[in-house]
Short mmCIF file of C-alpha atoms and ligand atoms in Angstrom, two decimals:
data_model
loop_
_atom_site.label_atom_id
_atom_site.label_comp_id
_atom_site.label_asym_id
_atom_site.label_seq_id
_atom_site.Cartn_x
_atom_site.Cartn_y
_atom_site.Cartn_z
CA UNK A 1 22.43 -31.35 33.82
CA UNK A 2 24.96 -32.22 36.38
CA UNK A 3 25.84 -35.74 37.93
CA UNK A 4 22.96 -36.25 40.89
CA UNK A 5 26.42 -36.86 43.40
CA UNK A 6 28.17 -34.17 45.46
CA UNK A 7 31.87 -35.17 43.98
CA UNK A 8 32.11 -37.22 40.64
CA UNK A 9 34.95 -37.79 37.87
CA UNK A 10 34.06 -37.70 34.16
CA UNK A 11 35.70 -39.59 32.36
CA UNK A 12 36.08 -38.85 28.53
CA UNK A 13 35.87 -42.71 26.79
CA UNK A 14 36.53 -40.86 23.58
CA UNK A 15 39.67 -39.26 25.12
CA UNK A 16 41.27 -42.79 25.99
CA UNK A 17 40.53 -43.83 23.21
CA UNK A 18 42.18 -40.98 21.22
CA UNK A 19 45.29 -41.21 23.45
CA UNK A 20 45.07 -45.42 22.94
CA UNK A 21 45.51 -44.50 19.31
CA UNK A 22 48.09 -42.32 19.52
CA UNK A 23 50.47 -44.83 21.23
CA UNK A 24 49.84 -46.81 18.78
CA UNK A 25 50.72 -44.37 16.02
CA UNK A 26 53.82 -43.50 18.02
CA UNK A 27 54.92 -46.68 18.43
CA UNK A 28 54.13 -48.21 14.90
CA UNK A 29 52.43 -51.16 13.44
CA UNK A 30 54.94 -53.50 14.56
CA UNK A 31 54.72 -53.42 18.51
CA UNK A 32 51.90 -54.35 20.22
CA UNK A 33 50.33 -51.98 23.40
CA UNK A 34 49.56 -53.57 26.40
CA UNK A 35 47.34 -51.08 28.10
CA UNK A 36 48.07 -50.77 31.86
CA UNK A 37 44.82 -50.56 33.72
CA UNK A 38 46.29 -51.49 37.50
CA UNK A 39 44.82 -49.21 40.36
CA UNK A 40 41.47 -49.18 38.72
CA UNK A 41 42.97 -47.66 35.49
CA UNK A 42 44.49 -45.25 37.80
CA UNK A 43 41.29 -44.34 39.49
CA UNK A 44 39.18 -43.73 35.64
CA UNK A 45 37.49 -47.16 36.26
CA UNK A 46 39.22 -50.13 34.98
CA UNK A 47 36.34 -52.09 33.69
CA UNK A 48 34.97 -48.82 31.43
CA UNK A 49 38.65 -47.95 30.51
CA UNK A 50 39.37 -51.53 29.26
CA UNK A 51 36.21 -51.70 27.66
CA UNK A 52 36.89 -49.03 25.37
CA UNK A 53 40.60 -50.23 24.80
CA UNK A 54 39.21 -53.32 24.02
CA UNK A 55 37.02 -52.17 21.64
CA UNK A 56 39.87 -50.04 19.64
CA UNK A 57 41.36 -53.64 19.45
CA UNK A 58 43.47 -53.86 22.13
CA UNK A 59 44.84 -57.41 23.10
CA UNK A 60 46.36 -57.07 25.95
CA UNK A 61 45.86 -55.82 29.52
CA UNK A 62 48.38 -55.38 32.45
CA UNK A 63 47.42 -55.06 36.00
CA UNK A 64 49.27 -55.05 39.13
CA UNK A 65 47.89 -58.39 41.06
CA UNK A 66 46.33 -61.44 40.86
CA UNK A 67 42.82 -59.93 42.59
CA UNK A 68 42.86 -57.07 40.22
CA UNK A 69 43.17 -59.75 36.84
CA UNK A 70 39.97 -61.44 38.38
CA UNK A 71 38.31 -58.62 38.51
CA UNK A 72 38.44 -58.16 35.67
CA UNK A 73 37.43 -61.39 34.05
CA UNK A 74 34.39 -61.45 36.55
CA UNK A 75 33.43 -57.88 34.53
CA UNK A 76 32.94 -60.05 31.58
CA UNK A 77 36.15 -59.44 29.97
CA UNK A 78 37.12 -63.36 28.53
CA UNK A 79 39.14 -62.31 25.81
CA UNK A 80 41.85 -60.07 26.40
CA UNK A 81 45.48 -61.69 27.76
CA UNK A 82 46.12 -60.37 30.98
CA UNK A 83 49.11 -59.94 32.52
CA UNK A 84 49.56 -59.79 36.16
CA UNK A 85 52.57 -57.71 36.97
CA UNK A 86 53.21 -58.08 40.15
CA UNK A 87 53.79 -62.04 40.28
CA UNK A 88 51.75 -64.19 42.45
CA UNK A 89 51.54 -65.29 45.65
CA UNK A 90 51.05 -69.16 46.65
CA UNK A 91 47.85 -68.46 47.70
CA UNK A 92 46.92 -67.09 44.68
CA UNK A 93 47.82 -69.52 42.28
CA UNK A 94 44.96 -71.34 42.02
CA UNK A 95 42.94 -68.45 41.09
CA UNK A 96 45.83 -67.17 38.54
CA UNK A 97 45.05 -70.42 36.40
CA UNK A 98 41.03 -70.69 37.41
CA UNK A 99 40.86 -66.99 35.96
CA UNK A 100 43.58 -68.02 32.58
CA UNK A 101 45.96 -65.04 34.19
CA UNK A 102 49.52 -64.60 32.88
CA UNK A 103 51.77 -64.06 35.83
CA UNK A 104 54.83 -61.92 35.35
CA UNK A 105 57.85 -64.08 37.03
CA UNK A 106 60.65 -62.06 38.89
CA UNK A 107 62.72 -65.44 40.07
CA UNK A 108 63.72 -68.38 39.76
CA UNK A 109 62.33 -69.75 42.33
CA UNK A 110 59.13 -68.65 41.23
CA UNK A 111 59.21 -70.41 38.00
CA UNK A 112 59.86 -73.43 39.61
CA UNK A 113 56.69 -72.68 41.82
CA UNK A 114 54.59 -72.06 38.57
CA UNK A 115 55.89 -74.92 37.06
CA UNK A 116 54.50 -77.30 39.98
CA UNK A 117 51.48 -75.13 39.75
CA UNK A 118 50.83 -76.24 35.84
CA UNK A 119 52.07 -80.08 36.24
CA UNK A 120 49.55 -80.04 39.09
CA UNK A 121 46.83 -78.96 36.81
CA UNK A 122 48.48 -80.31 33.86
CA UNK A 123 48.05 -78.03 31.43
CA UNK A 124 50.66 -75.51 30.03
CA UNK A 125 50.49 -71.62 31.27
CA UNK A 126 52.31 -69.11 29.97
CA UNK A 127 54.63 -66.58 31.29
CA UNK A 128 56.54 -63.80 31.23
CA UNK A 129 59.61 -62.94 32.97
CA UNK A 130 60.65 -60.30 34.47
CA UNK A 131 64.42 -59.19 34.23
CA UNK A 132 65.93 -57.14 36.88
CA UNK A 133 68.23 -54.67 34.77
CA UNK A 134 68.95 -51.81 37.35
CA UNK A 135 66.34 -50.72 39.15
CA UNK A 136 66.48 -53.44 41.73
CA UNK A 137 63.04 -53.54 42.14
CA UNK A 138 61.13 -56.65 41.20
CA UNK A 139 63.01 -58.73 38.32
CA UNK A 140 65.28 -61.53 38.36
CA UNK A 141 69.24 -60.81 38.51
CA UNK A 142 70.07 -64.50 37.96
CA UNK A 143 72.24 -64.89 34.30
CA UNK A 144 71.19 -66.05 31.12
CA UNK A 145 72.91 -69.08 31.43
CA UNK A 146 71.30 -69.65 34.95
CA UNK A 147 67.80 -69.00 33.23
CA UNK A 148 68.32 -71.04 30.46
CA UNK A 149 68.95 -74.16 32.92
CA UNK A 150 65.61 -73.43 35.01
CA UNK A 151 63.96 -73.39 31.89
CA UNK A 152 65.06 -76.53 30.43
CA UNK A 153 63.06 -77.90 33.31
CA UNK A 154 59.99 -76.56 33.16
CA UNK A 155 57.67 -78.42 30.94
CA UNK A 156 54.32 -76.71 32.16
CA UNK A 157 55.46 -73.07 32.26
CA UNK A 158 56.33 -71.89 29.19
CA UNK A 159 58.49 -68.55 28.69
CA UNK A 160 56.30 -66.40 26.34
CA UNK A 161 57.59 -62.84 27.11
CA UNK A 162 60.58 -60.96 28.50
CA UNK A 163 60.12 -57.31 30.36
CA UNK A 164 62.20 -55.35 32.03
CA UNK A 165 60.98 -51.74 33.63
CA UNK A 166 62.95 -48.62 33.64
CA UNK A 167 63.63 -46.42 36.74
CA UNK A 168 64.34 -43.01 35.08
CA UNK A 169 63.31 -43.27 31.89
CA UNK A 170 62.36 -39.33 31.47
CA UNK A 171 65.62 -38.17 33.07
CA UNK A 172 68.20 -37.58 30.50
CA UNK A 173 71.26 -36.30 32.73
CA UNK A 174 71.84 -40.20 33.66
CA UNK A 175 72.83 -42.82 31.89
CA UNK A 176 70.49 -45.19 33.78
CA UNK A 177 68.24 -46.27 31.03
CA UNK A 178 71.16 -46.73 28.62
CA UNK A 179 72.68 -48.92 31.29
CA UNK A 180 69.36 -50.45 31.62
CA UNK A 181 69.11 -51.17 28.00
CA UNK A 182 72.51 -52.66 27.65
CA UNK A 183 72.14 -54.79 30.36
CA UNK A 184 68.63 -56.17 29.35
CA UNK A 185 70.07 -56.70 25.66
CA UNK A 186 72.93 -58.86 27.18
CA UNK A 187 70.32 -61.12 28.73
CA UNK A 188 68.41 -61.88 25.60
CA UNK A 189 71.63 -62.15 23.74
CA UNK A 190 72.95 -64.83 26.60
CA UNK A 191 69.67 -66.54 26.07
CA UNK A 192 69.49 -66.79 22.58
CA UNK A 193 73.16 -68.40 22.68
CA UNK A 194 71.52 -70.84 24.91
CA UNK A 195 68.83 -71.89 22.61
CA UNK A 196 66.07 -69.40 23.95
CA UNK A 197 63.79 -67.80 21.96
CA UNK A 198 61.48 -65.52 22.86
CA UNK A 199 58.04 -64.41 21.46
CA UNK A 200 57.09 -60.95 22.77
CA UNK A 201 59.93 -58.44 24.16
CA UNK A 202 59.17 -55.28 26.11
CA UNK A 203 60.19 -52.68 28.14
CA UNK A 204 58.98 -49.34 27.80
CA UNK A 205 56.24 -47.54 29.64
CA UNK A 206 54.72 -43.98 28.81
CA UNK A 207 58.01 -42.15 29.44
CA UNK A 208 60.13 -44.63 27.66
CA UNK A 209 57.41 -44.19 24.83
CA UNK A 210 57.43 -40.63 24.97
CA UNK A 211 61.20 -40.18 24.20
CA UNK A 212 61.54 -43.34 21.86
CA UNK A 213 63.34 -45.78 23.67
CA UNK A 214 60.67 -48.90 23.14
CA UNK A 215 62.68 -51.88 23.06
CA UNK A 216 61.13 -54.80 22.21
CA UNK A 217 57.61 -55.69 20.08
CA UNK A 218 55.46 -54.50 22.86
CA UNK A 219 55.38 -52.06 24.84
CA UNK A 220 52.80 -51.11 28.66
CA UNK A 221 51.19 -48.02 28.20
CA UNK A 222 49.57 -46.64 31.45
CA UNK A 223 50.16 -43.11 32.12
CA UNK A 224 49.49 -42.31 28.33
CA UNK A 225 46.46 -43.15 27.83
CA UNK A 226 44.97 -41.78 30.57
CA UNK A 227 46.57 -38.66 28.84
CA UNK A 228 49.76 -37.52 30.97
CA UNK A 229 53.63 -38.08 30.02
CA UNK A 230 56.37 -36.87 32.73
CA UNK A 231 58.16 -33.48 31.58
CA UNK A 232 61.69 -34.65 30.90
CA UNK A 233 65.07 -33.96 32.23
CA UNK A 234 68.49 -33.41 30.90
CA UNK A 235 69.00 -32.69 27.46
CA UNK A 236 66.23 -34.67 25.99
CA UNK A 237 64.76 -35.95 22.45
CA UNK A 238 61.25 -33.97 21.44
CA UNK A 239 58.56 -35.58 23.15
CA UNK A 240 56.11 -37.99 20.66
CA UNK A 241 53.11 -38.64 22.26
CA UNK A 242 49.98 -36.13 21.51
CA UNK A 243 47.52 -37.25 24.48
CA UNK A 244 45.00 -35.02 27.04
CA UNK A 245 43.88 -35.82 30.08
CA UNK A 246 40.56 -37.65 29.93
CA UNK A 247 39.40 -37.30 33.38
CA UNK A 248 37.55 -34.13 34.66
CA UNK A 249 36.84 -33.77 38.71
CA UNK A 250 34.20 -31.64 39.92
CA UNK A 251 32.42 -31.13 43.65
CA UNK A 252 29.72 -29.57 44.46
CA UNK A 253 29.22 -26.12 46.57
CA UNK A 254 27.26 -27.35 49.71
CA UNK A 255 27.51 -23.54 50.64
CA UNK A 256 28.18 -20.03 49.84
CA UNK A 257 28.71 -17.07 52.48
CA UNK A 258 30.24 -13.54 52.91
CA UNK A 259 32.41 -13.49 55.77
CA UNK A 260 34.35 -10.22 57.57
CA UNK A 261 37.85 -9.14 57.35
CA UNK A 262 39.96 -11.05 60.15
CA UNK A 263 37.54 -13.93 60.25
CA UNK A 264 39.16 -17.82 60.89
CA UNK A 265 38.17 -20.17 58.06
CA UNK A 266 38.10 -23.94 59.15
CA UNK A 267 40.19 -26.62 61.47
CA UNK A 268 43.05 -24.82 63.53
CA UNK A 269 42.09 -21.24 61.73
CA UNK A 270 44.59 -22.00 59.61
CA UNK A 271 43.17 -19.08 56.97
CA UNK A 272 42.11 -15.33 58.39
CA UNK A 273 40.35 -13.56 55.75
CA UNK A 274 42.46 -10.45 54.95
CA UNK A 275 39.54 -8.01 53.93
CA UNK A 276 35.82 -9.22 53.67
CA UNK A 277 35.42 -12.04 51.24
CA UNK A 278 32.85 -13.90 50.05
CA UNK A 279 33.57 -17.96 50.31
CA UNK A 280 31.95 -21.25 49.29
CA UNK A 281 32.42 -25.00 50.65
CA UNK A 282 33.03 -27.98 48.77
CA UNK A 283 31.27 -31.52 48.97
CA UNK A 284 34.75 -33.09 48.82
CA UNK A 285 38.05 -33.81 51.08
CA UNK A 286 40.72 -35.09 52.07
CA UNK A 287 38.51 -38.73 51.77
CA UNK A 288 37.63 -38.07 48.49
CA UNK A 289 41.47 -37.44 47.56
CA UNK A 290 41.85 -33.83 48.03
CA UNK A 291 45.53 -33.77 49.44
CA UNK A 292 45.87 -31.95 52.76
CA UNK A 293 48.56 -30.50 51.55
CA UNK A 294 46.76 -28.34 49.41
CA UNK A 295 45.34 -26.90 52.57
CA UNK A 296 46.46 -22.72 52.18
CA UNK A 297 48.24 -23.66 48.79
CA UNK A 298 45.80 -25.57 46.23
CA UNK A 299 43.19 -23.93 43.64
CA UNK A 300 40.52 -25.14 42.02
CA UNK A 301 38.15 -23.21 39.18
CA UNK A 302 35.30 -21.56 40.39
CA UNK A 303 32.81 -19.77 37.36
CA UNK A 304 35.99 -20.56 35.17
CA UNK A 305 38.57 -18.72 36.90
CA UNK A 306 41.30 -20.41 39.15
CA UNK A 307 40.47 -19.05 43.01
CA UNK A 308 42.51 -20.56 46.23
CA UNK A 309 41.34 -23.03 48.49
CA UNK A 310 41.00 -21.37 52.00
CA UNK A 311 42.19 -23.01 55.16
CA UNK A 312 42.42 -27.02 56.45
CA UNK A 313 40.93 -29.31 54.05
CA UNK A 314 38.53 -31.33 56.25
CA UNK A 315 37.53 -35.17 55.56
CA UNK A 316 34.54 -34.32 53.58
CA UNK A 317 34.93 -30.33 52.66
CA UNK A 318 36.99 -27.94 51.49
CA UNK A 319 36.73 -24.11 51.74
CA UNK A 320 37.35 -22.18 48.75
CA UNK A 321 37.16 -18.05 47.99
CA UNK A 322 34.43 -17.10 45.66
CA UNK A 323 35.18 -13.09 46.21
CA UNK A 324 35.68 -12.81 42.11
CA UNK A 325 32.07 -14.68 41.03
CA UNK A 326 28.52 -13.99 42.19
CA UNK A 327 27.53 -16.09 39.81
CA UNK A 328 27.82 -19.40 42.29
CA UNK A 329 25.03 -20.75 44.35
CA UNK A 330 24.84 -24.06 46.60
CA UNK A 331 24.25 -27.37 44.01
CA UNK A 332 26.63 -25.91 41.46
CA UNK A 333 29.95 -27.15 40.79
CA UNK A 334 33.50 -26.38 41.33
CA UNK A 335 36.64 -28.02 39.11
CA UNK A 336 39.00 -29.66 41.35
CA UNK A 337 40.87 -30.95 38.23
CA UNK A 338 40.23 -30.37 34.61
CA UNK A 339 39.35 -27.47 32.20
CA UNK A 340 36.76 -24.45 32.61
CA UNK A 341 36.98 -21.50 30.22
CA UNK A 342 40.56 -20.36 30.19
CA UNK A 343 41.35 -22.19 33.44
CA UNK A 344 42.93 -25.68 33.04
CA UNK A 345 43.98 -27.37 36.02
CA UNK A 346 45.46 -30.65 35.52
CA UNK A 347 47.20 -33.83 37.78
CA UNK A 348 50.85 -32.92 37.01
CA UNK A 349 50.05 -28.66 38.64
CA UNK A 350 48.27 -30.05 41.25
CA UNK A 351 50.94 -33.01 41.83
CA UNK A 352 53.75 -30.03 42.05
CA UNK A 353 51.85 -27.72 44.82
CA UNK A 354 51.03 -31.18 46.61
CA UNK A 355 55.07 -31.84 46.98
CA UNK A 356 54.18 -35.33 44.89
CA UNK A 357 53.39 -36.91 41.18
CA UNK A 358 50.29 -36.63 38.97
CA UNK A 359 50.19 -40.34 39.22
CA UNK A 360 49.82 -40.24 43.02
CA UNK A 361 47.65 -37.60 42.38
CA UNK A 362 44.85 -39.58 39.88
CA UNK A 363 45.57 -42.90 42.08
CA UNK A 364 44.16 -41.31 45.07
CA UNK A 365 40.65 -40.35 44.17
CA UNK A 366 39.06 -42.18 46.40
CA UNK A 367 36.14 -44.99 45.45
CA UNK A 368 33.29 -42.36 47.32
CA UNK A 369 34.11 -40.56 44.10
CA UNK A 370 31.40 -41.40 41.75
CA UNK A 371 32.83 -42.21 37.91
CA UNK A 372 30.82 -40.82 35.16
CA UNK A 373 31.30 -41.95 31.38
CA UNK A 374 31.08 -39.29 28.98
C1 LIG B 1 52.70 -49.18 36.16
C2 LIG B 1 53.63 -49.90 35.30
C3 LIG B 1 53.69 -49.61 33.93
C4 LIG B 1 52.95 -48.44 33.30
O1 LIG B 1 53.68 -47.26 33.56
P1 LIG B 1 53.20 -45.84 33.00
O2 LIG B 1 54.31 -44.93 33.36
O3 LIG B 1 51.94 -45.52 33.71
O4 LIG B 1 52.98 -45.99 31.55
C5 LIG B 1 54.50 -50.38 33.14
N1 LIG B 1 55.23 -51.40 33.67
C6 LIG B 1 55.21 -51.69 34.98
C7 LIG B 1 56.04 -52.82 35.49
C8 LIG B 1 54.42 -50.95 35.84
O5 LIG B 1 54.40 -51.24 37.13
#
């Protein structure tokens, strides 16, 4: 029986958890995973997703901000570190050691600010920082030496990890992760001269993972486990991971209809059928996630074949040609992403006719959406 909803995602817990173990098995016994479950575990549900991560014995969880960590401890989940990416705010330090968060630090400054945080409250809080190492995004640039000294005064906030992220970490025809690397290595070097030891090193996320180059004893796994790795570029190492996609998007047909040759389907009349056709309409849009710019250009699988989408996508439908299926009738459904017979439609085609990634892709399937576990 299908879902009782007009668009819904299932999401495959057995799936994540398949893909969970197979970054482990990439990576070996000896690094930890810190599943990445920011964005709502990139729109699969990050309560459910970290659930069954938790269950396969997972330790840690990374998220992007403070409000997204207390989320997730008001879901029930006490155990699990957490680690808040994104830093905090001042506002939103009380609630970073109310909810036993571990920020990620990207500055000096900012370890100074935790450390008054944790005197205030006197009691120790861990951290991790965050070293800038060419992608001049968040991080610290400050030197080891420089880092060493702020540390020295901090008796509340105590270093437990250092991260770094990679920009480009698929593309092999630049040297930027090298560079990366090198540069990240000469900070824990420089520290270690300065007395500095740190517990838990990491760096890689799914590409890194994908083409071996985890550095470190942990690594932040997002992408994987929700069962995508980017193709690579440049002359690149065989790719380890063995993951699937576990999320499956359907809609529902709200209609089905034979219409003329020459006759304008939707906003603008974008689409004029070239011959009579028979087409159906979609309980989902552009609010739902369907990117306008599949308007004229997506697919989706109809009675397991792949059939264009006709026309504008509207807010809340989306016209699609049914000439090959008779089979089709108002209250079934339609794949917008996933597998159906033959047909396999997944976030990395659709990211390439939508001109962006299969990241943005997953991300943007909007809360109306109804998540199913499967
Ligand atoms: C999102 C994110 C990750 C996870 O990246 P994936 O490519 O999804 O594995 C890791 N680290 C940081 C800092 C991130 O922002």
């Amino acid at each position: 029986m299908l879902p009782p909803f007009r668009s819904y995602v299932l999401v495959s817990r057995q799936q994540i958890a398949r893909n969970y173990r197979n970054v482990r098995s990439v990576v070996g016994p000896d690094v930890e995973v810190m599943c990445v479950v920011k964005a709502d575990a990139y729109g699969h549900g990050a309560l459910e997703v970290a659930r069954v991560l938790l269950a396969e014995g997972a330790g840690w969880l990374a998220v992007s901000s403070v409000d997204e960590g207390v989320q997730l401890r008001c879901g029930g989940l006490h155990q699990p570190r957490i680690l808040v990416m994104g830093g905090f705010l001042p506002y939103e330090g009380e609630a970073l050691m109310e909810y036993s968060l571990t920020p990620a630090i990207h500055s000096l400054a900012q370890m100074r600010d935790l450390e008054h945080l944790a005197a205030g409250a006197a009691r120790p809080i861990p951290f991790h920082l965050k070293i800038d190492s060419g992608m001049n995004r968040l991080g610290t640039r400050a030197a080891a030496q420089q880092i060493g000294e702020a540390l020295a005064e901090a008796r509340h906030a105590r270093l437990e990890g250092l991260m770094t992220h990679f920009a480009s970490a698929a593309d092999y025809s630049t040297t930027q992760t090298d560079d990366q690397i090198a540069r990240f290595n000469a900070v824990r070097t420089g520290l270690r001269q300065v007395g500095v030891e740190v517990k838990i090193v990491h760096a890689a996320s799914t590409n890194a993972i994908g083409y071996g180059r985890s550095e470190g004893n942990m690594v932040r796994a997002g992408h994987a486990l929700y069962g995508y790795v980017s193709p690579a570029r440049g002359d690149a190492p065989r790719q380890l991971l063995e993951i699937q996609p576990a999320l499956t998007w359907q809609a529902k047909l709200l209609a089905v209809k034979d219409i003329p040759e020459g006759a304008l389907v939707g906003y603008g009349g974008s689409f004029r059928a070239p011959r009579p056709m028979r087409i159906g309409v979609l309980g989902a849009g552009y609010a739902d996630g369907v990117f306008h710019r599949l308007s004229n250009r997506g697919k989706v699988i109809a009675d397991g074949k792949l059939t264009p989408i006709l026309g504008t996508i509207s807010m809340d439908l989306t016209t699609i040609d049914l000439s090959h299926t008779a089979a089709l009738a108002p209250g079934d459904a339609v794949t917008l992403l996933g597998v159906e017979g033959e047909a396999r439609l997944d976030a990395q085609q659709i990211a390439r006719v939508a001109g962006t990634i299969s990241y943005n892709i997953l991300c943007c399937i909007s809360a109306r959406v109804r998540r199913v576990y499967v």
